[in-house]
CSV table of C-alpha atoms and ligand atoms in Angstrom, one decimal:
chain,number,residue,atom,x,y,z
A,1,MET,CA,17.3,55.3,56.3
A,2,SER,CA,20.6,52.6,56.4
A,3,SER,CA,23.2,53.2,54.2
A,4,ILE,CA,25.1,49.7,53.6
A,5,LEU,CA,29.1,48.8,51.7
A,6,ILE,CA,29.3,45.4,49.9
A,7,LYS,CA,32.7,45.1,49.9
A,8,ASN,CA,34.8,42.1,47.8
A,9,GLY,CA,31.6,40.3,45.8
A,10,GLU,CA,31.2,39.9,41.9
A,11,VAL,CA,28.2,41.1,40.6
A,12,ILE,CA,26.4,38.8,38.0
A,13,THR,CA,24.4,40.4,35.7
A,14,ALA,CA,21.9,39.0,32.4
A,15,THR,CA,25.5,40.2,30.7
A,16,ASP,CA,28.2,41.2,32.4
A,17,ARG,CA,30.2,39.9,35.4
A,18,PHE,CA,33.0,42.1,37.5
A,19,PHE,CA,34.2,42.3,41.0
A,20,SER,CA,33.0,45.7,41.9
A,21,ASP,CA,32.4,47.0,45.8
A,22,VAL,CA,28.1,48.6,45.8
A,23,HIS,CA,27.0,51.4,47.7
A,24,ILE,CA,23.6,51.3,49.1
A,25,GLU,CA,22.1,54.8,50.5
A,26,ASP,CA,18.5,55.7,51.1
A,27,GLY,CA,17.0,52.4,49.1
A,28,LYS,CA,19.2,53.3,46.6
A,29,ILE,CA,22.2,51.9,44.9
A,30,VAL,CA,24.6,55.1,45.1
A,31,ASN,CA,27.7,53.6,43.7
A,32,ILE,CA,29.3,50.2,42.4
A,33,GLY,CA,32.6,50.7,41.8
A,34,LYS,CA,36.2,49.1,43.1
A,35,ASN,CA,38.0,49.7,46.1
A,36,LEU,CA,34.9,51.8,47.4
A,37,GLU,CA,35.9,53.4,51.0
A,38,LYS,CA,33.7,52.6,53.8
A,39,PRO,CA,31.0,56.3,53.8
A,40,LYS,CA,30.4,58.0,56.8
A,41,SER,CA,27.1,57.5,56.5
A,42,ALA,CA,27.7,53.7,56.1
A,43,THR,CA,25.6,51.8,58.8
A,44,GLN,CA,26.5,48.3,57.9
A,45,VAL,CA,29.3,46.6,55.8
A,46,ILE,CA,29.0,43.2,54.2
A,47,ASP,CA,31.8,41.6,53.0
A,48,ALA,CA,30.4,39.4,49.8
A,49,LYS,CA,34.2,37.6,49.1
A,50,GLY,CA,33.5,34.6,47.2
A,51,HIS,CA,29.6,35.6,46.8
A,52,TYR,CA,28.1,36.8,43.7
A,53,ILE,CA,25.8,40.1,43.5
A,54,PHE,CA,22.4,39.5,41.7
A,55,PRO,CA,19.4,41.9,41.5
A,56,GLY,CA,16.8,41.0,44.2
A,57,ALA,CA,14.4,38.4,41.8
A,58,ILE,CA,11.1,39.1,40.9
A,59,ASP,CA,8.4,36.2,41.0
A,60,ALA,CA,5.8,37.7,37.9
A,61,HIS,CA,3.5,34.8,39.2
A,62,VAL,CA,1.9,34.4,42.4
A,63,HIS,CA,-1.5,34.4,44.0
A,64,MET,CA,-1.4,35.4,48.0
A,65,GLU,CA,-4.5,34.8,49.8
A,66,LEU,CA,-6.3,34.0,46.8
A,67,PRO,CA,-10.1,32.5,47.1
A,68,PHE,CA,-10.2,29.6,44.4
A,69,MET,CA,-12.2,26.5,44.2
A,70,GLY,CA,-13.8,27.2,47.8
A,71,GLU,CA,-10.6,27.6,49.8
A,72,VAL,CA,-8.1,30.6,49.7
A,73,SER,CA,-4.7,29.7,49.4
A,74,ALA,CA,-2.5,29.6,52.6
A,75,ASP,CA,0.5,31.7,52.3
A,76,ASP,CA,-1.2,35.7,53.0
A,77,PHE,CA,1.2,38.6,51.5
A,78,GLU,CA,3.4,38.7,55.0
A,79,THR,CA,3.9,34.9,55.2
A,80,GLY,CA,3.9,34.4,51.3
A,81,THR,CA,6.0,37.5,50.9
A,82,ALA,CA,8.8,36.8,54.1
A,83,ALA,CA,9.3,33.3,52.3
A,84,GLY,CA,10.6,35.0,48.8
A,85,VAL,CA,12.7,37.5,50.4
A,86,ALA,CA,14.4,34.1,52.6
A,87,GLY,CA,14.7,32.9,48.7
A,88,GLY,CA,16.1,35.8,47.2
A,89,THR,CA,12.3,37.3,46.1
A,90,THR,CA,12.7,40.8,46.3
A,91,SER,CA,9.3,42.3,44.2
A,92,ILE,CA,5.7,40.0,43.3
A,93,ILE,CA,3.6,40.1,40.6
A,94,ASP,CA,0.1,38.9,42.2
A,95,PHE,CA,-2.9,38.6,40.1
A,96,VAL,CA,-6.2,40.6,41.0
A,97,ILE,CA,-8.8,38.4,40.1
A,98,PRO,CA,-12.2,39.4,40.5
A,99,ALA,CA,-15.2,37.1,40.6
A,100,ARG,CA,-17.2,36.1,37.0
A,101,ASN,CA,-19.3,39.3,37.3
A,102,GLN,CA,-17.8,41.6,39.9
A,103,MET,CA,-16.0,45.0,38.7
A,104,LEU,CA,-12.8,45.2,38.1
A,105,LEU,CA,-12.3,48.0,40.4
A,106,ASP,CA,-13.9,45.9,43.3
A,107,GLY,CA,-11.3,43.4,42.8
A,108,LEU,CA,-8.5,45.7,42.6
A,109,LYS,CA,-10.1,46.9,46.1
A,110,MET,CA,-9.2,44.1,47.5
A,111,TRP,CA,-6.3,42.9,46.2
A,112,LYS,CA,-4.8,46.9,47.6
A,113,GLU,CA,-6.2,45.8,50.9
A,114,LYS,CA,-5.1,42.5,51.4
A,115,ALA,CA,-1.0,43.5,50.1
A,116,LYS,CA,-0.7,46.5,52.7
A,117,LYS,CA,0.8,43.5,54.8
A,118,SER,CA,3.9,42.4,51.7
A,119,VAL,CA,7.2,42.8,53.5
A,120,ALA,CA,8.2,43.0,49.7
A,121,ASP,CA,7.5,45.5,47.2
A,122,TYR,CA,4.4,43.7,44.8
A,123,ALA,CA,2.7,44.9,41.8
A,124,PHE,CA,-0.5,43.1,40.4
A,125,HIS,CA,-1.8,41.7,36.6
A,126,MET,CA,-5.6,42.3,37.0
A,127,ALA,CA,-7.2,39.3,35.5
A,128,VAL,CA,-10.2,40.0,33.2
A,129,THR,CA,-12.7,36.8,33.5
A,130,TRP,CA,-15.2,38.1,32.3
A,131,PHE,CA,-16.3,41.1,29.6
A,132,GLY,CA,-19.1,43.4,30.1
A,133,ASP,CA,-20.5,47.0,29.2
A,134,LYS,CA,-17.6,48.9,31.8
A,135,THR,CA,-14.8,46.8,31.1
A,136,ALA,CA,-13.0,48.5,28.4
A,137,LYS,CA,-12.9,51.0,30.5
A,138,GLU,CA,-12.1,49.7,33.4
A,139,MET,CA,-8.5,48.0,32.2
A,140,GLU,CA,-8.0,51.9,30.6
A,141,HIS,CA,-8.4,52.6,34.2
A,142,CYS,CA,-5.9,50.0,35.2
A,143,VAL,CA,-3.6,51.3,32.8
A,144,ARG,CA,-3.5,55.0,33.5
A,145,GLU,CA,-4.6,55.2,36.6
A,146,GLU,CA,-3.2,52.8,38.4
A,147,GLY,CA,-0.2,51.2,36.7
A,148,ILE,CA,-1.3,48.1,36.2
A,149,THR,CA,-0.1,47.9,32.5
A,150,SER,CA,-1.1,43.3,31.7
A,151,PHE,CA,-4.1,41.5,31.8
A,152,LYS,CA,-4.8,37.6,32.2
A,153,THR,CA,-6.9,35.9,30.8
A,154,PHE,CA,-7.6,32.0,31.8
A,155,MET,CA,-8.9,29.5,29.1
A,156,ALA,CA,-9.5,26.9,31.4
A,157,TYR,CA,-11.4,26.8,34.6
A,158,ARG,CA,-14.6,27.1,32.8
A,159,GLY,CA,-17.8,27.9,34.4
A,160,ALA,CA,-15.7,30.2,37.4
A,161,ILE,CA,-13.0,32.0,36.4
A,162,GLY,CA,-12.2,31.3,32.0
A,163,VAL,CA,-13.4,33.3,29.2
A,164,ASP,CA,-14.3,32.5,26.0
A,165,ASP,CA,-12.6,33.4,22.7
A,166,THR,CA,-15.0,36.2,22.1
A,167,GLU,CA,-14.2,37.4,26.0
A,168,MET,CA,-10.4,37.0,25.3
A,169,ILE,CA,-10.9,38.7,21.4
A,170,LYS,CA,-11.8,41.8,23.2
A,171,VAL,CA,-9.3,42.0,26.1
A,172,MET,CA,-7.2,41.8,23.8
A,173,GLU,CA,-8.5,44.7,21.6
A,174,THR,CA,-8.7,46.5,24.5
A,175,ALA,CA,-5.2,45.7,25.6
A,176,LYS,CA,-4.0,46.6,22.3
A,177,ASN,CA,-5.1,50.1,22.5
A,178,LEU,CA,-3.8,50.6,25.5
A,179,ASN,CA,0.1,49.5,25.0
A,180,ALA,CA,-1.0,46.7,27.5
A,181,LEU,CA,0.2,43.2,27.5
A,182,VAL,CA,-2.5,40.3,27.7
A,183,THR,CA,-0.6,37.1,29.3
A,184,ALA,CA,-2.7,34.0,28.9
A,185,HIS,CA,-3.3,30.7,30.7
A,186,CYS,CA,-3.5,27.8,28.5
A,187,GLU,CA,-5.5,25.0,28.6
A,188,ASN,CA,-8.8,24.1,26.6
A,189,GLY,CA,-11.7,24.5,29.2
A,190,GLU,CA,-13.9,22.6,27.4
A,191,MET,CA,-13.1,19.4,26.8
A,192,VAL,CA,-11.2,19.3,30.1
A,193,VAL,CA,-14.4,18.9,31.4
A,194,ALA,CA,-15.3,16.5,28.9
A,195,LEU,CA,-12.6,14.6,29.8
A,196,GLN,CA,-13.6,15.3,33.9
A,197,GLU,CA,-16.9,13.8,33.8
A,198,LYS,CA,-16.1,11.1,31.9
A,199,LEU,CA,-13.1,9.9,34.4
A,200,PHE,CA,-15.9,10.8,36.7
A,201,ARG,CA,-18.6,8.8,34.8
A,202,GLU,CA,-15.7,6.0,35.0
A,203,GLY,CA,-15.4,5.8,38.9
A,204,LYS,CA,-11.7,7.4,38.5
A,205,LEU,CA,-11.6,9.5,41.0
A,206,GLU,CA,-7.6,9.8,42.9
A,207,PRO,CA,-5.6,12.9,41.9
A,208,LYS,CA,-3.4,11.1,39.3
A,209,TYR,CA,-7.0,11.4,37.3
A,210,HIS,CA,-6.5,15.1,37.2
A,211,ALA,CA,-3.1,15.1,35.1
A,212,GLN,CA,-5.0,12.9,32.4
A,213,SER,CA,-8.0,15.1,32.4
A,214,ARG,CA,-5.4,17.5,31.0
A,215,PRO,CA,-3.1,16.3,28.9
A,216,ALA,CA,0.0,17.8,26.7
A,217,PRO,CA,-2.1,18.5,23.4
A,218,LEU,CA,-5.0,20.5,24.7
A,219,GLU,CA,-2.2,22.9,26.1
A,220,GLY,CA,-0.8,22.7,22.7
A,221,GLU,CA,-4.4,23.4,21.0
A,222,ALA,CA,-4.7,26.9,23.5
A,223,THR,CA,-1.6,28.1,23.2
A,224,ALA,CA,-2.0,28.1,19.5
A,225,ARG,CA,-5.3,29.2,19.6
A,226,ALA,CA,-4.1,32.1,22.1
A,227,ILE,CA,-1.2,33.4,20.2
A,228,MET,CA,-3.9,32.8,17.2
A,229,LEU,CA,-6.0,35.7,18.3
A,230,ALA,CA,-3.1,37.2,19.0
A,231,ARG,CA,-1.6,38.0,16.3
A,232,MET,CA,-5.5,38.7,14.7
A,233,THR,CA,-5.5,41.7,17.3
A,234,GLY,CA,-1.7,42.4,17.0
A,235,VAL,CA,-1.6,42.2,20.9
A,236,PRO,CA,1.5,41.0,22.3
A,237,LEU,CA,0.9,38.0,24.5
A,238,TYR,CA,3.0,36.4,27.0
A,239,ILE,CA,2.2,32.1,27.7
A,240,VAL,CA,2.1,32.0,31.9
A,241,HIS,CA,3.1,28.5,33.3
A,242,VAL,CA,4.7,26.6,30.2
A,243,THR,CA,4.7,23.3,30.4
A,244,ALA,CA,4.8,21.1,27.3
A,245,LYS,CA,6.8,20.5,24.1
A,246,GLU,CA,3.8,21.5,22.2
A,247,ALA,CA,3.3,24.7,23.9
A,248,VAL,CA,7.3,25.4,23.5
A,249,ASP,CA,6.6,24.2,19.5
A,250,ALA,CA,3.7,26.7,19.6
A,251,ILE,CA,5.6,29.8,20.7
A,252,ASN,CA,8.4,29.2,18.6
A,253,GLU,CA,6.7,29.3,15.6
A,254,ALA,CA,5.1,32.3,16.3
A,255,ARG,CA,8.6,34.3,17.6
A,256,LEU,CA,9.8,33.1,14.0
A,257,ARG,CA,7.3,34.6,11.9
A,258,GLY,CA,8.0,37.5,13.6
A,259,GLN,CA,5.1,38.0,16.1
A,260,VAL,CA,5.4,39.6,20.0
A,261,VAL,CA,4.9,36.4,22.0
A,262,PHE,CA,7.1,35.4,25.3
A,263,GLY,CA,6.6,32.5,27.8
A,264,GLU,CA,7.3,32.0,30.9
A,265,THR,CA,7.5,28.6,32.9
A,266,CYS,CA,8.1,27.4,36.7
A,267,PRO,CA,11.0,24.9,38.5
A,268,GLN,CA,7.8,22.4,39.0
A,269,TYR,CA,7.6,21.9,35.1
A,270,LEU,CA,11.1,21.5,34.1
A,271,LEU,CA,12.3,19.5,37.0
A,272,LEU,CA,9.0,16.7,38.5
A,273,ASP,CA,7.5,14.3,36.0
A,274,ASP,CA,3.8,12.7,36.2
A,275,SER,CA,5.3,10.0,38.5
A,276,VAL,CA,4.5,11.8,41.2
A,277,TYR,CA,0.8,11.5,40.7
A,278,GLU,CA,1.8,8.0,41.6
A,279,LYS,CA,2.2,8.4,45.3
A,280,ALA,CA,0.6,6.6,47.9
A,281,ASN,CA,-2.0,7.9,50.2
A,282,PHE,CA,-2.8,10.5,48.9
A,283,GLU,CA,0.1,12.3,48.4
A,284,GLY,CA,-0.4,13.1,44.9
A,285,ALA,CA,-2.6,15.6,45.8
A,286,ALA,CA,0.3,18.1,46.6
A,287,TYR,CA,0.9,17.8,42.9
A,288,VAL,CA,-2.6,18.8,41.8
A,289,MET,CA,-2.1,22.2,39.7
A,290,SER,CA,-3.4,23.6,36.0
A,291,PRO,CA,-1.8,23.0,33.8
A,292,PRO,CA,-0.8,19.7,35.4
A,293,ILE,CA,3.2,18.1,36.1
A,294,ARG,CA,3.5,16.3,32.8
A,295,PRO,CA,4.8,12.8,31.9
A,296,LEU,CA,9.1,12.3,31.2
A,297,GLY,CA,9.9,14.0,27.9
A,298,HIS,CA,8.1,17.3,27.9
A,299,GLN,CA,10.9,19.0,30.5
A,300,GLU,CA,14.3,18.8,28.7
A,301,PRO,CA,12.5,20.6,25.2
A,302,LEU,CA,11.3,22.5,28.3
A,303,TRP,CA,15.5,23.6,29.5
A,304,ALA,CA,16.4,24.0,25.9
A,305,ALA,CA,13.3,26.9,25.6
A,306,LEU,CA,14.8,28.3,28.5
A,307,LYS,CA,18.8,28.0,26.8
A,308,SER,CA,17.5,29.2,23.5
A,309,GLY,CA,15.2,32.1,24.3
A,310,ILE,CA,11.9,30.9,23.2
A,311,ILE,CA,11.0,31.0,26.8
A,312,HIS,CA,12.0,34.3,29.1
A,313,THR,CA,10.9,33.9,32.6
A,314,VAL,CA,10.9,31.5,35.4
A,315,ALA,CA,8.2,32.0,37.9
A,316,THR,CA,6.2,30.0,40.7
A,317,ASP,CA,2.7,30.2,40.0
A,318,HIS,CA,3.0,30.2,43.9
A,319,CYS,CA,-0.4,28.6,45.4
A,320,PRO,CA,-0.2,26.6,47.9
A,321,PHE,CA,-2.9,24.5,49.8
A,322,ASN,CA,-2.7,22.5,53.0
A,323,GLN,CA,-3.0,18.8,52.5
A,324,HIS,CA,-5.1,18.5,55.3
A,325,GLY,CA,-8.1,20.9,55.3
A,326,GLN,CA,-8.1,21.9,51.8
A,327,LYS,CA,-6.8,19.3,49.5
A,328,THR,CA,-8.8,16.4,51.6
A,329,LEU,CA,-11.7,18.1,49.9
A,330,GLY,CA,-11.1,16.1,47.1
A,331,ALA,CA,-10.3,12.9,48.6
A,332,LYS,CA,-12.9,11.2,46.7
A,333,ASP,CA,-13.4,13.4,43.6
A,334,PHE,CA,-10.0,14.9,42.1
A,335,ARG,CA,-11.4,17.5,40.4
A,336,LYS,CA,-12.1,19.1,44.0
A,337,ILE,CA,-8.8,19.3,44.6
A,338,PRO,CA,-7.8,23.2,44.7
A,339,ASN,CA,-5.1,23.9,42.2
A,340,GLY,CA,-1.8,25.3,43.3
A,341,ALA,CA,1.2,24.5,45.1
A,342,ALA,CA,4.0,26.5,47.5
A,343,GLY,CA,7.8,27.8,45.7
A,344,ILE,CA,8.0,31.2,46.0
A,345,GLN,CA,11.2,30.0,48.6
A,346,ASN,CA,13.1,27.8,46.6
A,347,ARG,CA,13.1,29.2,42.7
A,348,LEU,CA,16.3,30.4,43.0
A,349,THR,CA,18.4,28.0,44.9
A,350,LEU,CA,16.2,25.0,42.6
A,351,MET,CA,17.5,27.4,39.2
A,352,TYR,CA,20.5,27.4,40.2
A,353,THR,CA,21.6,23.9,41.8
A,354,TYR,CA,19.8,22.3,38.3
A,355,GLY,CA,19.7,24.8,35.8
A,356,VAL,CA,23.5,27.1,36.3
A,357,LEU,CA,25.0,24.3,38.0
A,358,THR,CA,24.3,21.1,35.7
A,359,GLY,CA,24.6,23.4,32.6
A,360,LYS,CA,21.3,23.7,31.3
A,361,ILE,CA,21.8,27.6,31.4
A,362,ASP,CA,24.7,29.8,32.3
A,363,LEU,CA,25.0,32.2,35.0
A,364,HIS,CA,23.8,35.1,33.2
A,365,GLN,CA,20.5,33.5,32.2
A,366,PHE,CA,20.0,32.4,35.5
A,367,VAL,CA,19.7,36.3,36.5
A,368,GLU,CA,17.6,37.2,33.0
A,369,VAL,CA,15.0,34.4,33.5
A,370,ASN,CA,15.0,35.3,37.1
A,371,CYS,CA,15.6,39.2,37.6
A,372,THR,CA,15.9,41.0,34.7
A,373,ARG,CA,13.2,39.7,31.7
A,374,PRO,CA,10.5,39.8,34.6
A,375,ALA,CA,11.0,43.1,35.3
A,376,LYS,CA,11.9,44.2,31.7
A,377,LEU,CA,8.5,42.7,30.1
A,378,PHE,CA,6.4,44.1,33.3
A,379,GLY,CA,7.8,47.4,32.6
A,380,MET,CA,9.3,48.1,36.6
A,381,TYR,CA,12.9,48.0,34.6
A,382,PRO,CA,15.4,49.1,36.0
A,383,ARG,CA,14.4,50.3,39.2
A,384,LYS,CA,14.3,46.0,39.3
A,385,GLY,CA,16.0,44.0,38.1
A,386,ALA,CA,19.1,45.9,37.8
A,387,VAL,CA,22.5,46.0,39.7
A,388,MET,CA,22.6,49.9,38.5
A,389,VAL,CA,23.4,53.1,39.9
A,390,GLY,CA,20.0,54.7,40.8
A,391,ALA,CA,18.0,51.5,40.9
A,392,ASP,CA,16.0,49.7,44.1
A,393,ALA,CA,18.2,48.4,46.7
A,394,ASP,CA,16.8,44.9,46.2
A,395,ILE,CA,20.3,42.7,45.9
A,396,VAL,CA,20.9,39.4,46.9
A,397,VAL,CA,24.3,38.3,48.1
A,398,TRP,CA,24.4,34.4,47.1
A,399,ASP,CA,26.9,32.1,48.4
A,400,PRO,CA,27.5,29.7,46.0
A,401,THR,CA,28.7,27.1,48.2
A,402,LYS,CA,25.8,27.2,50.4
A,403,GLU,CA,24.2,23.4,51.0
A,404,GLY,CA,20.8,22.5,51.8
A,405,VAL,CA,18.0,20.3,51.3
A,406,ILE,CA,14.0,21.3,50.9
A,407,SER,CA,11.5,19.8,53.3
A,408,ALA,CA,8.3,21.2,54.5
A,409,LYS,CA,9.5,20.8,58.0
A,410,THR,CA,11.9,23.7,57.3
A,411,HIS,CA,10.3,25.9,54.4
A,412,LEU,CA,8.6,29.1,55.3
A,413,HIS,CA,5.6,28.3,53.0
A,414,LYS,CA,2.7,28.4,55.3
A,415,CYS,CA,1.7,24.8,54.7
A,416,ASP,CA,2.0,21.7,55.0
A,417,ARG,CA,3.8,20.2,51.9
A,418,ASN,CA,7.1,20.7,49.6
A,419,ILE,CA,6.2,19.8,46.3
A,420,PHE,CA,10.1,19.7,46.4
A,421,GLU,CA,10.5,18.1,49.7
A,422,GLY,CA,14.1,16.4,49.8
A,423,TYR,CA,15.3,18.4,47.0
A,424,LYS,CA,19.7,18.9,47.5
A,425,THR,CA,20.2,22.2,46.5
A,426,LYS,CA,24.0,23.7,46.1
A,427,GLY,CA,23.7,28.0,46.0
A,428,ALA,CA,21.3,30.0,48.6
A,429,PRO,CA,21.4,33.5,49.5
A,430,ALA,CA,23.3,34.5,52.8
A,431,TRP,CA,22.3,38.6,52.8
A,432,VAL,CA,18.7,39.2,50.8
A,433,ILE,CA,18.9,43.7,51.0
A,434,VAL,CA,15.2,44.7,50.8
A,435,ASN,CA,14.4,48.5,49.5
A,436,GLY,CA,17.8,49.3,51.1
A,437,ARG,CA,17.4,47.2,54.2
A,438,VAL,CA,18.8,43.9,55.1
A,439,GLN,CA,16.0,41.5,55.8
A,440,TYR,CA,17.5,38.1,55.6
A,441,ASP,CA,21.3,37.0,56.8
A,442,HIS,CA,22.1,33.8,57.0
A,443,GLY,CA,19.2,31.9,57.4
A,444,ASN,CA,17.4,35.2,59.9
A,445,LEU,CA,15.0,36.8,58.6
A,446,LYS,CA,14.1,40.5,59.2
A,447,VAL,CA,10.9,41.7,57.8
A,448,GLU,CA,8.5,43.7,58.7
A,449,ARG,CA,5.1,43.6,57.7
A,450,GLY,CA,3.8,46.5,56.0
A,451,ALA,CA,7.0,47.6,54.2
A,452,GLY,CA,6.5,46.8,51.0
A,453,ARG,CA,5.3,49.2,48.4
A,454,PHE,CA,2.7,48.6,45.4
A,455,ILE,CA,4.6,48.9,42.0
A,456,SER,CA,2.8,50.9,39.4
A,457,ARG,CA,4.4,50.0,35.9
A,458,ALA,CA,5.1,51.2,32.6
A,459,ALA,CA,3.0,50.2,29.2
A,460,GLY,CA,4.5,49.6,26.6
A,461,LEU,CA,7.7,46.7,26.3
B,1,URP,O1,-3.3,25.1,39.7
B,1,URP,C1,-2.7,26.5,39.8
B,1,URP,N1,-1.5,27.2,38.6
B,1,URP,N2,-3.5,27.2,40.4
B,1,URP,C2,-3.3,28.5,40.3
B,1,URP,C3,-4.1,29.4,39.5
B,1,URP,C4,-3.4,29.4,38.3
B,1,URP,O2,-4.1,28.5,37.3
B,1,URP,O3,-2.3,30.2,37.6
B,2,ZN,ZN1,-3.2,29.2,35.5
B,3,ZN,ZN1,-1.4,31.1,38.4
């Protein structure tokens, strides 16, 4: 195993900043202190002068190799986690999504197999896409035997992976008994279908109608409903990919009442507006995701919610589909465009450039929402999300001066579009250490297929 000494850097945590050296041995952080001597064992010394040292980021919402809407998302666990490492993300949480009527544990078996290629550590949320006789027992098995301590419910995607309120209540009651967390994709699924059918009947078929079929109030309604169901069942709730100010208001109201509700958002909802759907030549399809990119007026409330602690994490919902051959399935009908886009490589640099450097969040909040809070909420702290003696040696050495421009021509996502095409960035990883090994060094990726390990997570907040 390698031993690395990082010298002269400034450690940034969710609460503190201090100049310190960091010594890594056998995949763990073993010493943090000023003027550390080079240990005899050290095989590498990194001079981090002028750089920040963050905990490796966790992307708590990704979909690698996901069968969805008749296609499979374009990054697999190897390419997706490699792109993540290049961007400073050293652990992911993917979603096991069994088909309706498939046993949860059969779905888990499939995901375990796919994830063996991962270059970085990974964990799973379990999506409950239907509720049968054995589901409660399977959920118990997930928590007690598999270290899968969060369950996902989709209120959208009716007729596919979506659940109704009765099923959702059962998931919540079971999760409550298991001390587990319920996560929810909040959109009113029935109304989305009704609007989709109306638009289709009217001959409105282009990508922009995807957004019109899923307006913000439908997210607000479903968020409030999920919160009410969680309140009645007494389970903690985590709302994934919050996009709309109506949803922010619902979360805030619940929290002010003392309910345990958390929110996640993604860079695309903070930075883009729905004018992207007006792009000519079917280019708007690249932005077809659910919930959709919102009109102007939603982004500032999201930033404010992040800054004020109403929203707690930033993830990517990384779920790339190629424009050619995948998105084009919906060339004549927006309902058939596979939903999702790439983002795992770009999250940190976007949040640093457009969040920290603009003053919308501070450096500690940047570490909190990208690294530390996901680890805490999902039962991985302090093994993950911390620069602390005893923690896993997942570390980002960050160059705050490095400038770049995001492009599908250069990104490592295995897809032909980048929804942040042309975005200028400042601040990027210089070195990324994963499990004690330098896996990224100034543009050179040195990842190893299969080196990632499954992270068993603790239950309870
Ligand atoms: O459009 C999206 N978000 N695709 C991935 C599945 C989901 O809803 O998270
Ligand atoms: Zn979703
Ligand atoms: Zn998702």
